[in-house]
Coordinates of C-alpha atoms and ligand atoms in Angstrom, one line a residue:
M261 CA 157.9 126.2 118.9
K262 CA 157.5 130.0 119.3
R263 CA 158.2 131.5 122.6
I264 CA 156.5 134.7 123.3
G265 CA 157.0 136.9 126.5
I266 CA 154.0 139.7 127.5
L267 CA 154.1 142.1 130.2
T268 CA 152.0 145.4 130.4
S269 CA 154.2 148.4 132.1
G270 CA 153.8 151.6 133.7
G271 CA 150.0 153.4 135.0
D272 CA 147.4 151.0 133.7
C273 CA 144.4 151.6 132.4
Q274 CA 140.9 150.0 130.2
G275 CA 141.4 147.7 127.9
L276 CA 144.7 146.3 128.8
N277 CA 143.3 143.0 129.3
A278 CA 141.1 143.4 126.1
A279 CA 145.0 144.1 124.3
I280 CA 146.4 140.8 125.8
R281 CA 143.5 138.7 124.8
G282 CA 143.7 139.8 121.4
V283 CA 147.5 139.2 121.1
C284 CA 147.1 135.7 122.5
K285 CA 144.0 134.6 120.8
T286 CA 145.4 135.6 117.8
L287 CA 148.6 133.6 118.5
Y288 CA 146.6 130.6 119.8
N289 CA 144.6 130.7 116.8
H290 CA 147.6 130.7 114.3
Y291 CA 149.4 128.3 115.6
K292 CA 148.9 124.5 116.9
K293 CA 148.7 123.7 120.3
D294 CA 152.2 122.6 120.5
E295 CA 153.4 125.1 118.5
I296 CA 153.3 128.1 120.6
E297 CA 153.8 129.3 124.0
I298 CA 153.4 132.5 126.3
Y299 CA 154.9 133.5 129.2
G300 CA 153.4 136.0 131.1
I301 CA 155.5 138.5 133.2
I302 CA 154.8 139.6 136.2
D303 CA 154.7 143.4 137.2
G304 CA 156.6 145.0 133.9
Y305 CA 159.9 145.3 133.3
R306 CA 160.2 144.3 137.2
G307 CA 159.2 140.7 136.5
L308 CA 161.7 140.6 133.3
I309 CA 164.5 142.2 135.7
T310 CA 163.8 139.7 138.4
G311 CA 162.6 136.8 136.3
E312 CA 158.9 136.7 137.9
Y313 CA 156.9 134.8 134.6
R314 CA 154.7 132.1 134.3
L315 CA 153.4 129.5 131.3
M316 CA 149.9 130.9 130.5
K317 CA 147.3 128.5 129.5
P318 CA 144.6 129.6 126.7
E319 CA 142.2 129.7 129.4
D320 CA 144.1 132.4 131.1
F321 CA 143.1 135.0 128.3
S322 CA 139.2 134.1 128.5
G323 CA 136.5 135.9 129.9
I324 CA 138.9 139.2 130.5
L325 CA 137.8 141.3 127.6
T326 CA 135.9 143.7 129.9
R327 CA 138.1 143.2 133.0
G328 CA 139.8 146.5 133.8
G329 CA 143.3 146.4 135.5
T330 CA 145.9 144.1 133.6
I331 CA 145.8 140.6 134.7
L332 CA 149.7 140.5 134.5
G333 CA 150.2 143.4 137.0
T334 CA 152.3 146.6 136.4
S335 CA 154.8 148.6 137.9
R336 CA 156.7 152.1 137.0
Q337 CA 160.5 151.7 136.1
P338 CA 161.6 155.0 134.5
F339 CA 163.2 154.4 131.6
K340 CA 166.1 157.3 133.0
L341 CA 167.2 154.7 135.4
M342 CA 167.0 151.6 133.3
R343 CA 170.7 151.9 132.4
V344 CA 171.5 152.6 136.1
I345 CA 172.8 149.9 137.9
D346 CA 170.6 149.1 141.2
E347 CA 173.2 149.3 143.8
E348 CA 171.6 148.0 146.7
N349 CA 171.1 145.0 144.8
N350 CA 174.0 145.0 142.5
V351 CA 171.9 144.3 139.5
D352 CA 172.5 145.4 135.9
K353 CA 168.5 145.8 134.8
V354 CA 169.3 145.5 131.3
A355 CA 171.8 142.5 131.5
A356 CA 169.5 141.2 133.8
M357 CA 166.4 141.6 131.2
K358 CA 168.3 140.0 128.7
A359 CA 169.4 137.5 130.4
N360 CA 165.6 136.5 131.6
Y361 CA 164.6 136.8 127.5
K362 CA 167.3 134.3 126.8
K363 CA 166.4 132.2 129.6
M364 CA 162.7 131.6 128.6
K365 CA 164.3 131.3 124.9
L366 CA 161.7 133.9 123.9
D367 CA 161.3 134.8 119.9
C368 CA 159.4 137.9 120.5
L369 CA 158.3 140.1 123.7
V370 CA 155.3 141.6 123.7
I371 CA 155.2 145.0 125.8
L372 CA 151.8 147.2 126.4
G373 CA 152.5 150.6 127.5
G374 CA 152.7 154.4 127.1
N375 CA 156.1 156.6 126.9
G376 CA 158.3 156.0 128.9
T377 CA 157.2 152.0 128.5
Q378 CA 157.7 152.5 124.8
K379 CA 161.8 154.2 125.3
S380 CA 162.3 151.1 127.2
A381 CA 160.8 149.1 124.7
N382 CA 163.4 150.7 122.2
M383 CA 166.2 150.5 124.0
L384 CA 165.4 146.7 124.2
S385 CA 165.4 146.7 120.5
Q386 CA 168.3 148.2 120.2
E387 CA 169.9 145.9 122.7
G388 CA 168.8 142.7 120.3
L389 CA 165.5 141.8 121.3
N390 CA 162.6 141.1 119.0
V391 CA 160.0 143.5 120.3
V392 CA 156.5 144.6 119.5
S393 CA 154.7 147.4 121.5
L394 CA 150.8 148.5 121.7
P395 CA 150.1 151.7 122.8
K396 CA 148.4 152.3 126.3
T397 CA 147.2 155.2 127.7
I398 CA 144.8 157.0 129.2
D399 CA 146.7 160.7 128.0
N400 CA 146.6 159.9 124.5
D401 CA 150.0 161.5 124.3
L402 CA 151.9 158.6 122.4
W403 CA 153.6 160.0 119.3
G404 CA 153.3 157.7 116.0
T405 CA 149.4 156.7 117.1
D406 CA 146.4 158.8 116.5
M407 CA 144.5 156.9 119.5
T408 CA 145.8 155.0 122.7
F409 CA 143.7 152.3 124.0
G410 CA 142.3 153.5 127.6
F411 CA 141.7 157.2 126.7
Q412 CA 138.3 156.7 125.1
S413 CA 137.2 154.7 128.9
A414 CA 139.0 157.8 130.7
V415 CA 137.3 160.4 128.6
D416 CA 134.0 158.4 129.3
I417 CA 134.4 158.8 133.3
A418 CA 135.8 162.1 133.3
T419 CA 132.8 163.8 130.9
Q420 CA 130.4 161.8 133.6
V421 CA 131.9 163.4 136.2
I422 CA 131.5 166.9 134.7
D423 CA 127.8 165.9 133.8
C424 CA 127.5 164.8 137.7
I425 CA 128.9 168.5 138.8
H426 CA 126.6 170.1 136.3
T427 CA 123.6 169.5 138.4
T428 CA 125.0 170.6 141.8
A429 CA 126.9 173.6 140.5
T430 CA 123.3 174.8 139.5
S431 CA 121.8 174.1 142.7
H432 CA 124.3 175.7 144.5
S433 CA 125.3 178.7 142.2
R434 CA 128.9 177.7 142.3
V435 CA 132.0 177.7 140.3
F436 CA 133.9 174.2 140.1
I437 CA 136.9 173.1 139.1
V438 CA 136.9 169.6 137.8
E439 CA 140.6 168.5 138.0
L440 CA 141.8 165.6 135.2
M441 CA 144.8 163.6 134.6
G442 CA 147.3 164.7 132.2
H443 CA 150.9 166.4 133.4
K444 CA 151.7 167.4 130.0
A445 CA 149.2 166.6 127.3
G446 CA 145.6 167.8 127.8
W447 CA 143.7 165.5 125.4
L448 CA 141.3 163.7 128.3
T449 CA 140.6 167.4 129.6
L450 CA 140.1 169.0 125.9
Y451 CA 137.8 165.7 125.1
A452 CA 135.8 165.7 128.1
G453 CA 135.7 169.5 128.8
I454 CA 133.7 169.8 125.3
A455 CA 131.8 166.5 125.9
G456 CA 131.1 167.6 129.5
G457 CA 130.0 171.3 128.4
A458 CA 132.8 172.9 130.6
D459 CA 132.9 176.8 130.5
V460 CA 136.9 177.3 130.3
I461 CA 139.4 174.4 129.6
L462 CA 142.6 174.9 131.4
I463 CA 145.9 172.4 129.4
P464 CA 149.5 172.4 129.7
E465 CA 149.8 173.1 125.6
I466 CA 147.9 176.5 126.1
P467 CA 149.3 178.6 129.4
Y468 CA 146.1 180.6 131.1
D469 CA 146.2 184.4 131.9
I470 CA 144.1 184.3 135.5
N471 CA 143.0 187.6 134.6
K472 CA 141.0 185.9 131.7
V473 CA 139.5 183.1 133.3
I474 CA 138.3 185.2 135.9
K475 CA 136.5 187.6 133.3
C476 CA 134.7 184.6 131.6
I477 CA 133.3 183.9 134.9
K478 CA 132.3 187.4 135.7
Q479 CA 130.8 187.7 132.3
R480 CA 129.0 184.3 132.9
T481 CA 127.2 185.7 136.2
K482 CA 126.4 188.9 134.5
S483 CA 124.8 187.3 131.6
G484 CA 122.6 185.3 133.9
K485 CA 124.6 182.0 134.3
N486 CA 124.6 181.1 138.0
F487 CA 127.4 178.8 137.9
S488 CA 130.3 178.3 135.8
I489 CA 132.4 174.8 135.4
L490 CA 136.2 174.6 134.4
A491 CA 138.0 171.1 133.1
V492 CA 141.5 171.6 134.5
A493 CA 144.3 169.5 133.2
E494 CA 146.6 168.7 136.4
G495 CA 149.6 169.8 134.2
A496 CA 147.8 173.2 133.4
I497 CA 150.2 176.2 133.6
S498 CA 149.7 180.2 134.0
K499 CA 151.5 182.4 131.7
E500 CA 154.2 183.3 134.0
R501 CA 155.6 179.9 135.1
A502 CA 155.5 179.0 131.7
A503 CA 157.5 181.8 130.8
L504 CA 159.8 180.9 133.4
P505 CA 163.3 179.4 132.5
K506 CA 163.1 175.3 132.9
K507 CA 164.7 175.3 136.3
Q508 CA 162.8 177.7 137.8
K509 CA 159.7 176.8 136.3
K510 CA 159.9 173.2 138.2
E511 CA 161.1 174.9 141.3
A512 CA 157.6 177.6 141.4
L513 CA 155.8 174.5 140.7
A514 CA 157.4 172.2 143.5
N515 CA 156.3 175.1 145.6
L516 CA 153.0 175.8 145.3
M517 CA 151.3 176.5 148.3
Y518 CA 148.0 174.5 146.9
P519 CA 147.7 170.6 146.7
S520 CA 147.7 170.8 143.0
I521 CA 147.2 173.9 140.2
S522 CA 143.3 173.5 140.5
Y523 CA 143.5 174.8 144.4
E524 CA 145.4 177.9 143.6
I525 CA 143.0 179.0 140.9
A526 CA 140.0 178.5 143.0
A527 CA 141.5 180.5 145.4
Q528 CA 142.3 183.1 143.1
I529 CA 138.9 182.9 141.4
E530 CA 136.8 182.9 144.8
K531 CA 139.0 186.0 145.6
A532 CA 138.3 187.9 142.7
T533 CA 134.8 187.1 142.2
G534 CA 133.0 186.3 145.7
Q535 CA 131.7 183.2 144.3
E536 CA 131.7 180.0 146.1
T537 CA 134.5 177.8 144.5
R538 CA 134.9 174.2 144.8
V539 CA 137.3 171.7 143.3
T540 CA 136.8 168.2 142.5
V541 CA 139.8 165.6 141.7
P542 CA 138.5 162.1 140.1
G543 CA 141.9 161.4 140.3
H544 CA 142.7 157.5 139.7
F545 CA 139.1 157.1 139.0
Q546 CA 139.9 157.8 135.5
R547 CA 142.1 155.0 135.0
G548 CA 139.8 152.5 136.7
G549 CA 136.9 149.7 136.0
S550 CA 135.9 148.5 132.4
P551 CA 137.0 149.9 129.2
V552 CA 134.1 151.0 127.0
P553 CA 133.4 149.7 123.8
Y554 CA 135.2 151.6 121.7
D555 CA 138.5 150.4 123.8
K556 CA 137.7 146.7 123.9
L557 CA 137.6 147.3 119.8
I558 CA 140.6 149.2 119.4
A559 CA 142.6 147.1 122.0
T560 CA 141.4 143.9 120.3
R561 CA 142.7 145.7 116.9
F562 CA 146.2 146.2 118.0
G563 CA 146.4 142.8 119.9
A564 CA 145.4 141.2 116.7
A565 CA 148.1 143.4 114.7
A566 CA 150.6 142.5 117.2
G567 CA 149.9 138.8 116.8
E568 CA 150.5 139.2 113.6
C569 CA 153.5 141.2 113.6
I570 CA 154.8 138.1 115.3
I571 CA 153.7 135.6 112.7
N572 CA 155.4 137.8 110.3
E573 CA 158.1 138.2 112.0
H574 CA 158.1 141.7 111.7
Y575 CA 159.8 142.9 115.1
G576 CA 161.3 146.9 116.3
C577 CA 157.6 148.3 116.2
M578 CA 154.4 149.6 117.8
V579 CA 151.4 148.8 116.5
S580 CA 149.4 152.3 115.7
L581 CA 146.2 153.9 114.4
I582 CA 147.0 155.8 111.5
N583 CA 143.9 157.3 109.5
G584 CA 141.9 154.1 110.6
R585 CA 143.9 151.7 110.1
V586 CA 146.0 149.6 112.6
V587 CA 149.6 149.5 111.0
P588 CA 153.1 148.7 112.8
V589 CA 155.6 151.9 113.0
A590 CA 159.4 151.4 114.0
L591 CA 159.9 152.0 117.7
S592 CA 162.8 154.3 116.8
D593 CA 160.7 156.4 115.4
I594 CA 158.6 157.1 118.1
A595 CA 159.9 156.3 121.4
G596 CA 160.5 159.6 123.3
K597 CA 158.4 161.7 121.4
L598 CA 155.4 163.8 123.2
K599 CA 151.9 164.0 121.3
T600 CA 150.5 166.8 122.7
V601 CA 147.6 169.0 121.8
P602 CA 148.3 171.4 118.7
A603 CA 147.2 174.8 119.9
D604 CA 145.7 175.1 116.6
C605 CA 144.2 172.0 115.9
E606 CA 140.5 171.8 114.8
I607 CA 139.1 170.2 118.5
I608 CA 140.5 173.5 119.5
K609 CA 139.1 175.9 117.2
T610 CA 135.8 173.7 117.9
A611 CA 135.6 174.8 121.3
R612 CA 136.7 178.0 121.2
L613 CA 133.7 178.5 118.5
T614 CA 131.1 177.3 120.7
G615 CA 132.7 179.9 123.5
I616 CA 135.0 178.0 125.6
S617 CA 137.4 179.9 127.1
F618 CA 141.2 178.5 127.2
G619 CA 141.9 181.8 129.3
D620 CA 144.6 182.7 126.7
Ligands
F6P68 O1 149.1 156.9 133.0 C1 149.3 158.4 132.8 C2 148.7 158.8 134.0 O2 147.7 158.3 134.2 C3 149.2 160.7 134.0 O3 148.0 161.4 133.4 C4 148.9 160.7 135.7 O4 149.5 162.4 136.2 C5 149.8 159.6 136.2 O5 149.9 158.6 135.4 C6 149.6 159.1 137.6 O6 150.3 158.0 137.8 P1 150.4 157.3 139.4 O7 149.7 156.0 139.3 O8 151.8 157.0 139.3 O9 149.9 158.2 140.2

């Protein structure tokens, strides 16, 4: 009898259910009915800590390919607190997770998640649990994989937002800022910004000079363009702030006089150009709804590859897309590393060649 536990952790995204389905269909397909048991662990690591799980049936994984969110529920359990004893309840989280793994008599734990989740997955693997993980996040910032599932669906939504903003920006001769998710990595803003035809793209990896941003808008106005659109990542940062030591930078960002960086940029643009400037923040909309076909496909491929790892008893790995192929990579090689946008990458060059400003 093979016993598998499965959990989704961290912020949700499109394609989680497709990936869960991919893993479980592969296993049910390979093993006879009485040879496999799959336990759904509720709300991510929280369920593994508190022992909330249920035995799943094959029917649980039917009809979920296009469903957004996660049928298992999710929660944020910061990696940095994993080894900190929860004093209120006096719980040693790592010991509790190991005990519940043992109680369920698991042969493997399947973990779907982003950066923090992968760090905890690696920790559990080093603690002796058999772990196979899958790369999830709309941020596409996981080291060791060319693509995460959820990203293309978020790009689709963010691009639609910019497309819609175009028509209203033109009607009103306004400047519009579309603020997109991504605190540390600008992939989503970069892809959607290019696909949506933004005039300026500001991402955390390329600190901006507000005077250059303003100059770009003024030049557009001079050339007869009555509107401008900026795609701004929530983690975009000015050159001045980026140059500060870590602690001061953190303080400066925490003491922002505006709800987010986009509102500060909007105020600066409006003051310098006199042009009405509006901010649109699609927020969690970007993580919601059904996955696009690309994500349904890549999530299924990741799921099937994870199932194959379990069948082959290949543990301690995350399934990754590398040069078009889905392969397992060692969790110890990828955990804790962030895949940010290289400032000289081909897609940045594409944007620059087509006249998009990064404000640098
Ligand atoms: O999952 C990553 C992410 O989408 C970030 O881009 C965003 O800043 C964050 O999650 C928001 O998370 P929460 O759901 O905790 O507000």
